[in-house]
Each structure stands twice: as C-alpha cells, then as structure tokens.
Amino acid sequence: MTRPWLRDAALLLGLLVLIHALPLSVHRELWVQDEARYGEVLREMLESGRWLVPHLNGHPYPDKPPLYFWLVAALGAVLGQGELAFRAFTVLSTGIATLGVWLLGRRLLGERAGFWGAVAYQSAFVTLIVGQIARMDMLLAASAAFAWYALLRLRSGGGRGALLGFWGATAVALAVKGPIALLFTAVPGLAVLAWEEGLRGLKRQRPLAGLGFLAACVLGWVAAVLAQGEEDYLLTIWHEQLIGRAIDSWSHREPFWFYAVLLPLLLLPWTGLIVAGTRTLWRERLGAGREIMLFTLLPLAGISLISGKLFIYVQPLVPALALIAGLGGVRLLGAACVPRTYAWLPALLPALLAAAIGYFARRELDGDWRAYLLAGTLAALALAVAAGLPRLAPPRWLAGAVGAAMLTCWLTFGALLPLVNPLFSGKAIGEAIARHAPPGREVGVVEATRGILNYYAGRTFAEVDIEDAAVWRAAHPEAVLVVKSRDLRTVFGEAGPRCDVDEDYEVELKQYHVLAGCR
C-alpha cells in the first residue's frame, strides 16, 4: 500500500507540472519592464564576468542582490541562457516553496492540513501569476517557508542543525531580495520565540550569533565589492534603495491599506477557506495560531508601511495564508455541505479574468476575435463552475476548485500569452536596433527606463535626457536614436524627423521610433 506522504508528494508534484510547468511549452519573450531588465543584468554579467556587482546598461544596478542572477545563470548552463532558464527557475522556486508549505503544514497542523495548504499555495491566484513571471519573489517565499520550518524544528529540540537552517534560510532570503527579506524571516521568527518562551526562547535562537552571521555575510560581500572599486554602488544602495524606496519610493506608490484590499482577490479561490480556517484557529485556540498570525501580520504591516507597493510583494505571505486555507479545507471535509457564503468563489476568478480580457481586447488588441473567444470561454467556465460547484459535496468541491483554477491557468497562460507577447516584448525593437547599429555605432535612447530595451539588442546604450536630446543628436550624427512618439517634436522640432531609417514599434503600450541617418 502506498504510504500517505508518498501519495501526497506525487499529487503535489503532478499539480506543479500541470499548473505551472505546462505553460513553459508556450513560448514568450522576456517582457518589459522587470523581466527584460533582469535579462539584461544577467547578459551583462555573463559578457563582462563581473559577478559581484550587477550592472544594467553598463551602470551598477543596486535594486537587487546578485544571488538570483547567479542561480538563473547556473540553470541556464543546463537549459541554455535565455527566456526558458528564467521562467523554468520560477517554476523550480514554486516547487521548493510548495515543499516548504507542505512540510510546515504537516508539522504545525497535521498531514491533511499540510497537503491542502500546499494545494492552496500552488493554485491561489497570486501564485498562478507569480509562478509565470521571471522574478525572485517566489524564491523569497520558499526561503521564508523553510526559515519557518527550521524554527519549528528548533522549538522541538532540533539543535544546531535547526539553528543553522533558520539563519541559513534567512541569509538566502537576504541575498535574494535584500534587507526587506528580514520582514518575512528573522523578524517573525524572533517574535514567535519571544512570545512563546520569553527570553529563554530568544537565547535558544542565538539572535546575536545569527545576526552576526548575516552581518559577516554582508560585510564579506561589501569587502569584495570595495576591492573591485565599486564603492559608489554601495552608496547608491544605501541612499536610493534602503532609504528611498522605504520612505519615499519613486514607483508603485500606494496607500497603506493597498494590500488589505487586494489580498481577498489575490487569494482566490481559497479566500472563503482562509476565513473559515481563521475562525477555527480563533475558536479552538490552537497553538499554531500565534505563529501563523505573527508570520502573516508582522510582514504585512511592514510592507504596508513601505511607500512602494506591488501586488507581487505579498507572495512571501502566501505560505502562512495557504496553511490557514489548508486547515479550513480539513474542517470542510468533515462538514455535510459547503457553506453558501463561499461555495461560489471559485467561479469569481475566471469571471474577473473574462471581463478584464474582454476590456483589454477592445482597448489594446483592436478587437482581436481570439481574445474575445478566450474571454467568452472563461465566462462560460465561470458560469459552469458557479452552477455546478456549490451543489457538490465538500471533497468534490475542493477537487473542483483546484480543477477550475487549473483550467483558468491553462486558458490564461496558454491562449493569452501569444496574443499579448508582441505588446510587452522588446524583441522586435531590440533586433531592429542591433540591425541598424552594428558594433562601433553608438545608440542613444531618449527618456526610456534604463535597461528595458537592451536585452534583445545585445548591447548597452547611451541614456539621453529629453532636455539634452537635440544637442546629443547634433553631436552624434551617425548614431541610431530611439525616441518615443510623444518626444519627437522636442528632439527634432516642429518639422519632425527626416531620417533614412524611421521604424516604429509598440512596447508596453508605448510607441517608439528607431531612427538612423537623420538630418
């Protein structure tokens, strides 16, 4: 007879392949902005051999530590450097995070809650999205989950191995995302032991030794950076990233309640189970409730106070919330029927996507019939789920909710990606720049975000401010110039450009012109 843990592992691996790995078969390029930017950082690393300090368009890139790029490069050595390596690494990170949630749930809430928590993690709306994006947030979630798991082992007498596991996972999180990662690892971890065991618990976690270990890792990297003469890079990290983004971010500025409003949608179709699981934790006074609360609320409060916000930033919170959903799922399995209050929620996700795709098709895809067909298919799926799922018994309802999420994922990423890829990929304009600017010919990009067009051009550009564009053009008559349509008059005057080459491309819903031989 198959052992339960082996059966659960096989089911979770199967779900990972079906939900997250299958969309890899649908090709797409790296999209502007973040994906193309990360692709360029890695390209410059591979080309220059400067591995300690990430560079973007020839300048130091202080936004992210280098570990993520090292790991993608290592996977690229096997799969080939390019889009597939980036996307496959995200899927691999999703699998590691799922494993962490499963192990956490089994130790904290029991085998069944661990299994359903891992299922909820894989199939939550936010995971479906983040699991298809070339970013480091999924790896941060995995690091946070394993830091928490090591903490549980430490509490139960795990000894030095558990202690090293906690601070090691925290160090990985720090090297993946920077100091913000401590909000998801060290801060709630220290708070849990302080609450439950007081000063004795804190001493058992060796906070001074652990923080000293993190400081030694950071200082070792800083020393290596200084040895390479990159002290300006360190100053930029301090002023622009640690202070600037936390207090007065230049992008993604949102009010403090942004995540609280967004989370119920991002956690579909499991929002109802999370509410039910929270009630169970409260009513039954389960000991795990304190840990789950601290690993949820402390990071949520921290990222809510930071001025720059993006929905992807909640991904490291999802392991804790998925465990609550897992507990709610176990309680549901013992019920006679699914409560009407949330029985219909699995239908909401395909319904919202159908409306969004239909709107986007009319506004940005020129009424492409394929987009309307996709929207209609998702709407039909939503109606079928809303009509059939609430009538099912709890076990079939849970299976149906997972199936609906899976179908929604297949339809969205299987059918929508090829349609919108040309809008968000910089490949066409990058190849045009490379075609018109052979090696030795300079390229100036006017008023564009750094690094978003470089990857497919395979080279660095001169970054030109709009105020200096006319002067720069006059000083570099042989250069290829990339200008947004809205800036053409500012650069060339009322008469507009008169160039031997004038090709226009739409990227991220913005119109760019590639110009050469201008007079």
Coordinates of C-alpha atoms in Angstrom, one line a residue:
M1 CA 0.0 0.0 0.0
T2 CA 1.3 3.5 -0.9
R3 CA 2.4 5.5 2.1
P4 CA 0.3 8.6 2.6
W5 CA 3.2 11.0 2.4
L6 CA 4.4 9.4 -0.8
R7 CA 1.0 9.7 -2.3
D8 CA 0.7 13.4 -1.3
A9 CA 4.1 14.1 -2.7
A10 CA 3.2 12.6 -6.0
L11 CA -0.1 14.5 -6.2
L12 CA 1.6 17.8 -5.4
L13 CA 4.3 17.2 -8.0
G14 CA 1.7 16.4 -10.5
L15 CA -0.1 19.6 -9.7
L16 CA 3.1 21.5 -10.1
V17 CA 3.7 20.1 -13.5
L18 CA 0.1 20.6 -14.7
I19 CA -0.4 24.1 -13.3
H20 CA 3.0 25.7 -13.5
A21 CA 5.3 23.7 -15.8
L22 CA 2.9 23.1 -18.7
P23 CA 2.8 26.8 -19.7
L24 CA 6.5 26.7 -20.3
S25 CA 5.6 24.9 -23.5
V26 CA 4.1 28.2 -24.7
H27 CA 7.0 30.4 -25.8
R28 CA 7.2 34.0 -24.9
E29 CA 9.9 36.5 -24.6
L30 CA 11.0 38.4 -21.5
W31 CA 8.6 41.3 -21.0
V32 CA 9.3 44.9 -20.4
Q33 CA 9.9 46.1 -17.8
D34 CA 11.2 43.9 -14.9
E35 CA 11.8 40.7 -16.9
A36 CA 13.7 42.4 -19.7
R37 CA 15.7 44.4 -17.1
Y38 CA 16.7 41.2 -15.3
G39 CA 17.6 39.5 -18.6
E40 CA 19.9 42.4 -19.4
V41 CA 21.6 42.3 -15.9
L42 CA 22.3 38.6 -16.5
R43 CA 23.5 39.2 -20.0
E44 CA 26.0 41.8 -18.9
M45 CA 27.2 39.5 -16.0
L46 CA 27.9 36.7 -18.5
E47 CA 29.5 39.0 -21.0
S48 CA 31.7 41.0 -18.6
G49 CA 32.4 38.4 -15.9
R50 CA 31.6 40.9 -13.2
W51 CA 29.6 38.7 -10.9
L52 CA 29.8 40.5 -7.6
V53 CA 28.1 43.8 -8.7
P54 CA 25.1 43.6 -11.0
H55 CA 25.2 46.1 -13.9
L56 CA 22.4 47.4 -16.1
N57 CA 23.2 49.2 -19.3
G58 CA 26.8 49.5 -18.2
H59 CA 25.9 51.1 -14.9
P60 CA 25.8 49.5 -11.4
Y61 CA 22.4 48.1 -10.7
P62 CA 21.6 48.4 -6.9
D63 CA 18.0 47.3 -7.0
K64 CA 18.6 43.6 -6.3
P65 CA 21.4 41.5 -4.8
P66 CA 23.3 39.2 -7.2
L67 CA 22.2 35.7 -5.9
Y68 CA 19.1 35.4 -8.1
F69 CA 21.1 36.1 -11.2
W70 CA 23.8 33.6 -10.2
L71 CA 21.2 30.9 -9.8
V72 CA 19.4 31.6 -13.1
A73 CA 22.8 31.5 -14.8
A74 CA 23.5 28.1 -13.2
L75 CA 20.2 26.8 -14.5
G76 CA 20.9 28.4 -17.9
A77 CA 24.2 26.5 -18.1
V78 CA 22.0 23.4 -18.3
L79 CA 18.9 24.6 -20.3
G80 CA 20.7 27.3 -22.3
Q81 CA 20.9 31.0 -21.3
G82 CA 17.7 32.8 -22.2
E83 CA 14.0 33.1 -21.6
L84 CA 13.4 29.4 -20.7
A85 CA 16.0 29.5 -17.9
F86 CA 14.4 32.5 -16.3
R87 CA 10.9 31.0 -16.5
A88 CA 12.0 27.5 -15.5
F89 CA 13.8 28.9 -12.5
T90 CA 10.5 30.4 -11.3
V91 CA 8.7 27.1 -11.7
L92 CA 11.6 25.4 -9.7
S93 CA 11.2 28.0 -7.0
T94 CA 7.5 27.4 -6.9
G95 CA 8.1 23.7 -6.3
I96 CA 10.6 24.5 -3.5
A97 CA 8.1 26.9 -1.9
T98 CA 5.3 24.2 -2.2
L99 CA 7.6 21.7 -0.5
G100 CA 8.2 24.2 2.3
V101 CA 4.5 24.8 2.8
W102 CA 3.7 21.1 2.8
L103 CA 6.4 20.3 5.5
L104 CA 5.3 23.3 7.5
G105 CA 1.7 22.3 7.5
R106 CA 2.4 18.6 8.4
R107 CA 4.4 19.7 11.4
L108 CA 2.2 22.6 12.5
L109 CA -1.4 21.5 11.7
G110 CA -1.2 17.8 10.7
E111 CA -0.8 15.8 7.5
R112 CA -4.2 16.7 5.9
A113 CA -3.9 20.4 6.6
G114 CA -0.3 20.3 5.2
F115 CA -1.4 18.7 2.0
W116 CA -4.4 21.0 1.4
G117 CA -2.3 24.0 2.4
A118 CA 0.3 23.1 -0.3
V119 CA -2.5 22.6 -2.8
A120 CA -3.9 26.0 -1.9
Y121 CA -0.5 27.6 -2.2
Q122 CA 0.0 26.2 -5.8
S123 CA -3.4 27.2 -7.0
A124 CA -4.0 30.6 -5.4
F125 CA -4.5 33.4 -8.0
V126 CA -1.3 35.3 -6.9
T127 CA 0.8 32.1 -7.2
L128 CA -0.6 31.4 -10.6
I129 CA 0.6 34.8 -11.7
V130 CA 3.9 35.0 -9.9
G131 CA 4.7 31.4 -10.9
Q132 CA 4.8 32.5 -14.5
I133 CA 6.9 35.7 -14.1
A134 CA 10.7 35.9 -14.2
R135 CA 11.2 37.4 -10.7
M136 CA 12.8 36.4 -7.4
D137 CA 9.7 36.7 -5.3
M138 CA 8.9 33.0 -5.4
L139 CA 12.3 32.1 -4.2
L140 CA 11.9 34.6 -1.4
A141 CA 8.6 32.8 -0.4
A142 CA 10.5 29.5 -0.5
S143 CA 13.2 30.9 1.8
A144 CA 10.7 32.3 4.2
A145 CA 8.8 28.9 4.4
F146 CA 12.0 27.0 5.1
A147 CA 13.2 29.5 7.7
W148 CA 9.8 29.0 9.5
Y149 CA 10.2 25.2 9.2
A150 CA 13.6 25.3 10.7
L151 CA 12.2 27.4 13.5
L152 CA 9.6 24.7 14.3
R153 CA 12.4 22.1 14.4
L154 CA 14.4 24.4 16.7
R155 CA 11.4 24.7 19.1
S156 CA 11.0 20.9 19.3
G157 CA 14.7 20.3 20.2
G158 CA 16.2 20.3 16.7
G159 CA 19.6 21.6 17.9
R160 CA 22.4 23.1 15.9
G161 CA 21.1 21.8 12.6
A162 CA 17.8 23.6 13.0
L163 CA 19.5 26.7 14.2
L164 CA 21.8 26.7 11.1
G165 CA 18.8 26.0 8.9
F166 CA 16.9 29.1 10.2
W167 CA 19.7 31.5 9.8
G168 CA 20.9 29.9 6.6
A169 CA 17.4 30.3 5.0
T170 CA 17.3 33.9 6.3
A171 CA 20.7 34.5 4.7
V172 CA 19.4 33.1 1.4
A173 CA 16.3 35.4 1.6
L174 CA 18.6 38.4 2.3
A175 CA 20.8 37.6 -0.7
V176 CA 17.8 37.2 -2.9
K177 CA 15.8 40.3 -2.1
G178 CA 17.8 42.5 0.2
P179 CA 17.0 43.7 3.8
I180 CA 13.2 43.6 3.2
A181 CA 13.5 39.8 3.3
L182 CA 14.1 40.1 7.1
L183 CA 10.5 41.1 7.5
F184 CA 9.5 37.6 6.3
T185 CA 12.1 35.6 8.2
A186 CA 14.1 36.9 11.1
V187 CA 11.5 39.4 12.4
P188 CA 8.6 37.0 12.8
G189 CA 10.9 34.2 13.9
L190 CA 12.3 36.2 16.8
A191 CA 8.8 37.4 17.7
V192 CA 7.5 33.8 17.8
L193 CA 10.1 32.6 20.3
A194 CA 9.9 35.8 22.4
W195 CA 6.1 35.5 22.7
E196 CA 6.0 31.8 23.4
E197 CA 9.1 31.3 25.5
G198 CA 10.3 34.7 26.5
L199 CA 14.0 35.5 26.9
R200 CA 14.8 31.8 27.2
G201 CA 13.4 31.2 23.7
L202 CA 15.3 34.1 22.2
K203 CA 18.5 32.8 23.7
R204 CA 17.9 29.4 22.2
Q205 CA 17.7 31.0 18.8
R206 CA 21.1 32.7 19.3
P207 CA 20.0 36.1 17.8
L208 CA 23.3 37.8 18.3
A209 CA 25.2 34.9 16.7
G210 CA 22.6 34.7 13.9
L211 CA 22.6 38.4 13.2
G212 CA 26.4 38.3 13.4
F213 CA 26.4 35.6 10.8
L214 CA 24.2 37.7 8.5
A215 CA 26.4 40.7 9.1
A216 CA 29.5 38.7 8.3
C217 CA 28.0 37.5 5.0
V218 CA 27.0 41.1 4.1
L219 CA 30.4 42.5 5.1
G220 CA 32.3 39.9 3.2
W221 CA 30.4 40.8 0.1
V222 CA 30.9 44.5 0.8
A223 CA 34.6 44.0 1.2
A224 CA 34.7 42.1 -2.1
V225 CA 32.8 45.0 -3.8
L226 CA 35.2 47.6 -2.4
A227 CA 38.1 45.5 -3.6
Q228 CA 36.7 45.9 -7.1
G229 CA 36.5 49.7 -6.7
E230 CA 32.7 49.8 -6.7
E231 CA 32.1 52.0 -3.6
D232 CA 29.6 54.2 -5.5
Y233 CA 27.4 51.1 -5.9
L234 CA 27.2 50.7 -2.1
L235 CA 26.3 54.3 -1.6
T236 CA 23.6 54.1 -4.2
I237 CA 22.1 51.0 -2.4
W238 CA 22.0 52.9 0.9
H239 CA 20.5 56.2 -0.4
E240 CA 18.2 55.0 -3.2
Q241 CA 17.2 51.5 -2.2
L242 CA 17.2 51.2 1.6
I243 CA 16.1 54.7 2.4
G244 CA 14.5 55.9 -0.8
R245 CA 12.2 53.0 -1.5
A246 CA 11.1 52.6 2.1
I247 CA 10.3 56.2 2.8
D248 CA 9.7 57.9 -0.5
S249 CA 9.5 55.5 -3.3
W250 CA 9.7 56.8 -6.9
S251 CA 7.5 54.0 -8.2
H252 CA 4.5 51.9 -7.2
R253 CA 3.3 54.4 -4.6
E254 CA 0.1 53.1 -2.9
P255 CA -1.7 53.8 0.4
F256 CA -1.0 51.7 3.4
W257 CA -4.3 49.8 3.0
F258 CA -3.4 48.7 -0.5
Y259 CA -2.6 45.0 0.4
A260 CA -5.5 44.6 2.8
V261 CA -8.0 45.4 0.0
L262 CA -6.1 43.4 -2.7
L263 CA -5.5 40.2 -0.7
P264 CA -9.0 38.7 -0.9
L265 CA -8.8 38.8 -4.7
L266 CA -5.3 37.5 -4.9
L267 CA -6.1 34.5 -2.7
L268 CA -9.0 33.3 -4.8
P269 CA -10.4 30.6 -4.9
W270 CA -9.4 30.0 -1.3
T271 CA -10.5 33.2 0.3
G272 CA -13.5 31.6 1.9
L273 CA -11.4 28.7 3.3
I274 CA -9.0 31.2 4.8
V275 CA -11.8 33.0 6.6
A276 CA -13.1 29.6 7.8
G277 CA -9.6 28.5 8.9
T278 CA -9.0 31.8 10.7
R279 CA -12.3 31.2 12.7
T280 CA -11.1 27.7 13.6
L281 CA -7.8 29.0 14.8
W282 CA -9.5 31.6 17.0
R283 CA -12.3 29.4 18.4
E284 CA -10.1 26.4 19.1
R285 CA -7.2 28.4 20.4
L286 CA -4.8 26.3 18.5
G287 CA -1.1 26.8 19.4
A288 CA -0.2 27.2 15.8
G289 CA -2.5 30.3 15.6
R290 CA 0.1 32.5 17.2
E291 CA 2.8 31.5 14.8
I292 CA 0.7 31.8 11.8
M293 CA -0.6 35.2 12.9
L294 CA 3.0 36.5 13.5
F295 CA 4.3 35.2 10.2
T296 CA 1.3 36.9 8.5
L297 CA 0.6 40.1 10.3
L298 CA 4.1 41.3 11.0
P299 CA 5.3 41.2 7.4
L300 CA 2.0 42.5 6.2
A301 CA 2.3 45.5 8.5
G302 CA 5.9 46.1 7.4
I303 CA 5.3 46.0 3.6
S304 CA 2.1 48.1 4.1
L305 CA 4.2 50.9 5.8
I306 CA 6.8 50.9 3.0
S307 CA 5.8 53.5 0.4
G308 CA 6.4 51.4 -2.7
K309 CA 3.9 48.6 -3.2
L310 CA 3.2 46.0 -5.9
F311 CA 0.8 43.0 -5.6
I312 CA 3.7 40.6 -6.2
Y313 CA 5.3 41.6 -2.9
V314 CA 2.7 39.6 -1.0
Q315 CA 3.9 36.3 -2.3
P316 CA 6.1 35.5 0.8
L317 CA 2.9 35.9 2.9
V318 CA 1.1 33.2 0.9
P319 CA 2.7 30.2 2.7
A320 CA 1.1 31.3 6.0
L321 CA -2.2 32.1 4.4
A322 CA -2.2 28.9 2.5
L323 CA -1.8 26.9 5.8
I324 CA -4.9 28.6 7.1
A325 CA -6.7 27.6 3.9
G326 CA -5.4 24.0 4.5
L327 CA -6.9 24.0 8.0
G328 CA -10.2 25.3 6.6
G329 CA -10.1 22.6 3.9
V330 CA -9.7 19.9 6.6
R331 CA -12.6 21.2 8.6
L332 CA -14.7 21.4 5.4
L333 CA -14.1 17.7 4.6
G334 CA -15.8 16.9 7.9
A335 CA -18.9 19.1 7.1
A336 CA -22.1 17.9 5.5
C337 CA -22.0 20.6 2.8
V338 CA -20.1 23.6 1.5
P339 CA -21.3 26.9 3.1
R340 CA -23.1 29.1 0.7
T341 CA -21.0 32.1 1.7
Y342 CA -18.1 30.9 -0.3
A343 CA -19.2 27.9 -2.3
W344 CA -19.4 30.1 -5.4
L345 CA -16.0 31.8 -5.0
P346 CA -14.1 29.5 -7.5
A347 CA -16.2 31.0 -10.2
L348 CA -15.2 34.5 -9.4
L349 CA -11.6 34.2 -10.7
P350 CA -12.4 33.1 -14.3
A351 CA -15.3 35.7 -14.3
L352 CA -13.0 38.6 -13.4
L353 CA -10.4 37.5 -15.9
A354 CA -13.0 37.2 -18.6
A355 CA -14.1 40.8 -18.0
A356 CA -10.5 42.0 -17.9
I357 CA -9.5 40.2 -21.1
G358 CA -12.7 41.4 -22.9
Y359 CA -11.9 45.0 -21.9
F360 CA -8.3 44.7 -22.9
A361 CA -9.2 43.2 -26.2
R362 CA -11.3 46.2 -27.1
R363 CA -8.8 48.8 -25.8
E364 CA -5.4 47.4 -26.8
L365 CA -5.9 44.4 -29.2
D366 CA -8.1 46.1 -31.8
G367 CA -10.9 43.8 -31.1
D368 CA -8.9 40.6 -31.9
W369 CA -11.5 37.8 -32.2
R370 CA -9.2 35.4 -30.4
A371 CA -9.1 37.5 -27.3
Y372 CA -12.9 37.7 -27.3
L373 CA -13.1 34.0 -27.8
L374 CA -10.8 33.5 -24.8
A375 CA -12.9 35.9 -22.7
G376 CA -16.1 34.0 -23.7
T377 CA -14.5 30.7 -22.8
L378 CA -13.5 31.9 -19.4
A379 CA -17.0 33.4 -18.9
A380 CA -18.5 30.0 -19.8
L381 CA -16.2 28.3 -17.4
A382 CA -17.3 30.8 -14.7
L383 CA -20.9 30.1 -15.3
A384 CA -20.4 26.3 -15.3
V385 CA -18.4 26.5 -12.0
A386 CA -21.0 28.8 -10.4
A387 CA -23.8 26.5 -11.4
G388 CA -22.2 23.1 -10.6
L389 CA -19.7 23.5 -7.8
P390 CA -22.0 24.7 -5.0
R391 CA -24.0 21.6 -5.3
L392 CA -21.1 19.2 -4.8
A393 CA -20.1 17.5 -1.5
P394 CA -17.1 19.0 0.2
P395 CA -14.4 16.6 -1.2
R396 CA -15.7 17.1 -4.8
W397 CA -16.0 20.8 -4.2
L398 CA -12.3 21.0 -3.2
A399 CA -11.3 19.0 -6.2
G400 CA -13.5 21.1 -8.5
A401 CA -12.0 24.3 -7.1
V402 CA -8.5 23.1 -7.9
G403 CA -9.6 22.0 -11.4
A404 CA -11.2 25.4 -12.1
A405 CA -8.0 27.2 -11.1
M406 CA -6.0 24.8 -13.3
L407 CA -8.3 25.4 -16.3
T408 CA -8.2 29.1 -15.7
C409 CA -4.4 29.0 -15.6
W410 CA -4.2 26.9 -18.8
L411 CA -6.6 29.2 -20.7
T412 CA -5.0 32.4 -19.5
F413 CA -1.3 31.5 -20.0
G414 CA -1.8 29.1 -22.8
A415 CA -4.0 31.3 -25.0
L416 CA -3.5 34.8 -23.8
L417 CA 0.3 34.9 -23.7
P418 CA 0.8 34.5 -27.5
L419 CA -1.7 37.3 -28.1
V420 CA -0.1 39.9 -25.7
N421 CA 3.5 38.8 -26.1
P422 CA 4.1 41.3 -29.0
L423 CA 2.8 44.1 -26.9
F424 CA 5.1 43.6 -23.9
S425 CA 8.2 42.0 -25.6
G426 CA 11.1 44.2 -26.6
K427 CA 12.5 41.6 -29.0
A428 CA 11.3 43.3 -32.3
I429 CA 12.7 46.7 -31.4
G430 CA 15.8 45.3 -29.9
E431 CA 16.6 43.3 -33.0
A432 CA 15.9 46.4 -35.1
I433 CA 18.4 48.4 -33.0
A434 CA 21.0 45.7 -33.5
R435 CA 20.3 45.6 -37.2
H436 CA 20.8 49.3 -37.7
A437 CA 23.6 49.8 -35.2
P438 CA 26.4 47.3 -35.9
P439 CA 29.3 47.2 -33.4
G440 CA 31.0 50.5 -33.2
R441 CA 27.9 52.6 -34.0
E442 CA 26.5 54.4 -31.0
V443 CA 22.9 54.1 -29.9
G444 CA 21.1 56.8 -27.9
V445 CA 17.8 56.1 -26.1
V446 CA 15.8 59.2 -25.1
E447 CA 13.9 59.3 -21.9
A448 CA 13.4 55.5 -21.5
T449 CA 13.6 53.4 -18.4
R450 CA 17.1 52.1 -18.0
G451 CA 17.8 48.6 -19.5
I452 CA 14.3 47.7 -20.7
L453 CA 15.3 47.6 -24.4
N454 CA 18.8 46.3 -24.2
Y455 CA 18.4 42.6 -23.8
Y456 CA 17.4 41.7 -27.3
A457 CA 19.7 44.4 -28.8
G458 CA 22.6 42.6 -27.0
R459 CA 24.4 45.9 -26.2
T460 CA 24.4 48.9 -24.0
F461 CA 23.0 52.3 -24.9
A462 CA 23.7 56.0 -24.2
E463 CA 20.9 57.2 -21.9
V464 CA 19.9 60.7 -23.1
D465 CA 17.6 63.1 -21.1
I466 CA 14.9 64.8 -23.1
E467 CA 16.4 68.2 -22.4
D468 CA 19.7 67.2 -23.9
A469 CA 18.4 65.1 -26.8
A470 CA 18.7 67.7 -29.5
V471 CA 22.3 68.6 -28.5
W472 CA 23.3 65.0 -28.2
R473 CA 21.8 64.2 -31.7
A474 CA 23.8 67.0 -33.2
A475 CA 27.0 65.8 -31.6
H476 CA 26.4 62.2 -32.7
P477 CA 25.1 62.4 -36.3
E478 CA 25.9 58.8 -37.1
A479 CA 24.2 57.4 -34.0
V480 CA 21.0 55.4 -34.0
L481 CA 18.4 57.2 -31.9
V482 CA 15.4 55.6 -30.1
V483 CA 12.7 58.1 -29.3
K484 CA 9.1 57.8 -28.1
S485 CA 6.5 59.2 -30.4
R486 CA 5.5 61.8 -27.8
D487 CA 9.0 63.2 -27.7
L488 CA 9.7 63.5 -31.4
R489 CA 8.8 67.2 -31.6
T490 CA 11.0 68.0 -28.6
V491 CA 14.0 66.3 -30.2
F492 CA 13.5 67.3 -33.9
G493 CA 11.4 70.4 -33.7
E494 CA 8.0 71.1 -35.4
A495 CA 9.2 69.7 -38.7
G496 CA 9.8 66.3 -37.2
P497 CA 12.5 63.8 -38.0
R498 CA 13.9 63.4 -41.5
C499 CA 15.8 60.2 -41.4
D500 CA 16.9 57.4 -43.8
V501 CA 15.5 54.9 -41.3
D502 CA 12.3 55.5 -39.3
E503 CA 10.7 52.4 -37.9
D504 CA 8.1 52.4 -35.2
Y505 CA 7.4 49.7 -32.6
E506 CA 4.9 49.4 -29.8
V507 CA 6.3 48.2 -26.5
E508 CA 4.4 48.2 -23.2
L509 CA 1.7 50.2 -24.9
K510 CA 4.2 52.9 -25.8
Q511 CA 5.2 53.9 -29.3
Y512 CA 9.0 54.0 -30.0
H513 CA 10.8 55.1 -33.2
V514 CA 14.2 53.7 -34.2
L515 CA 15.9 56.4 -36.3
A516 CA 19.1 56.4 -38.3
G517 CA 20.7 58.7 -40.9
C518 CA 18.8 61.7 -39.6
R519 CA 19.4 65.2 -41.0

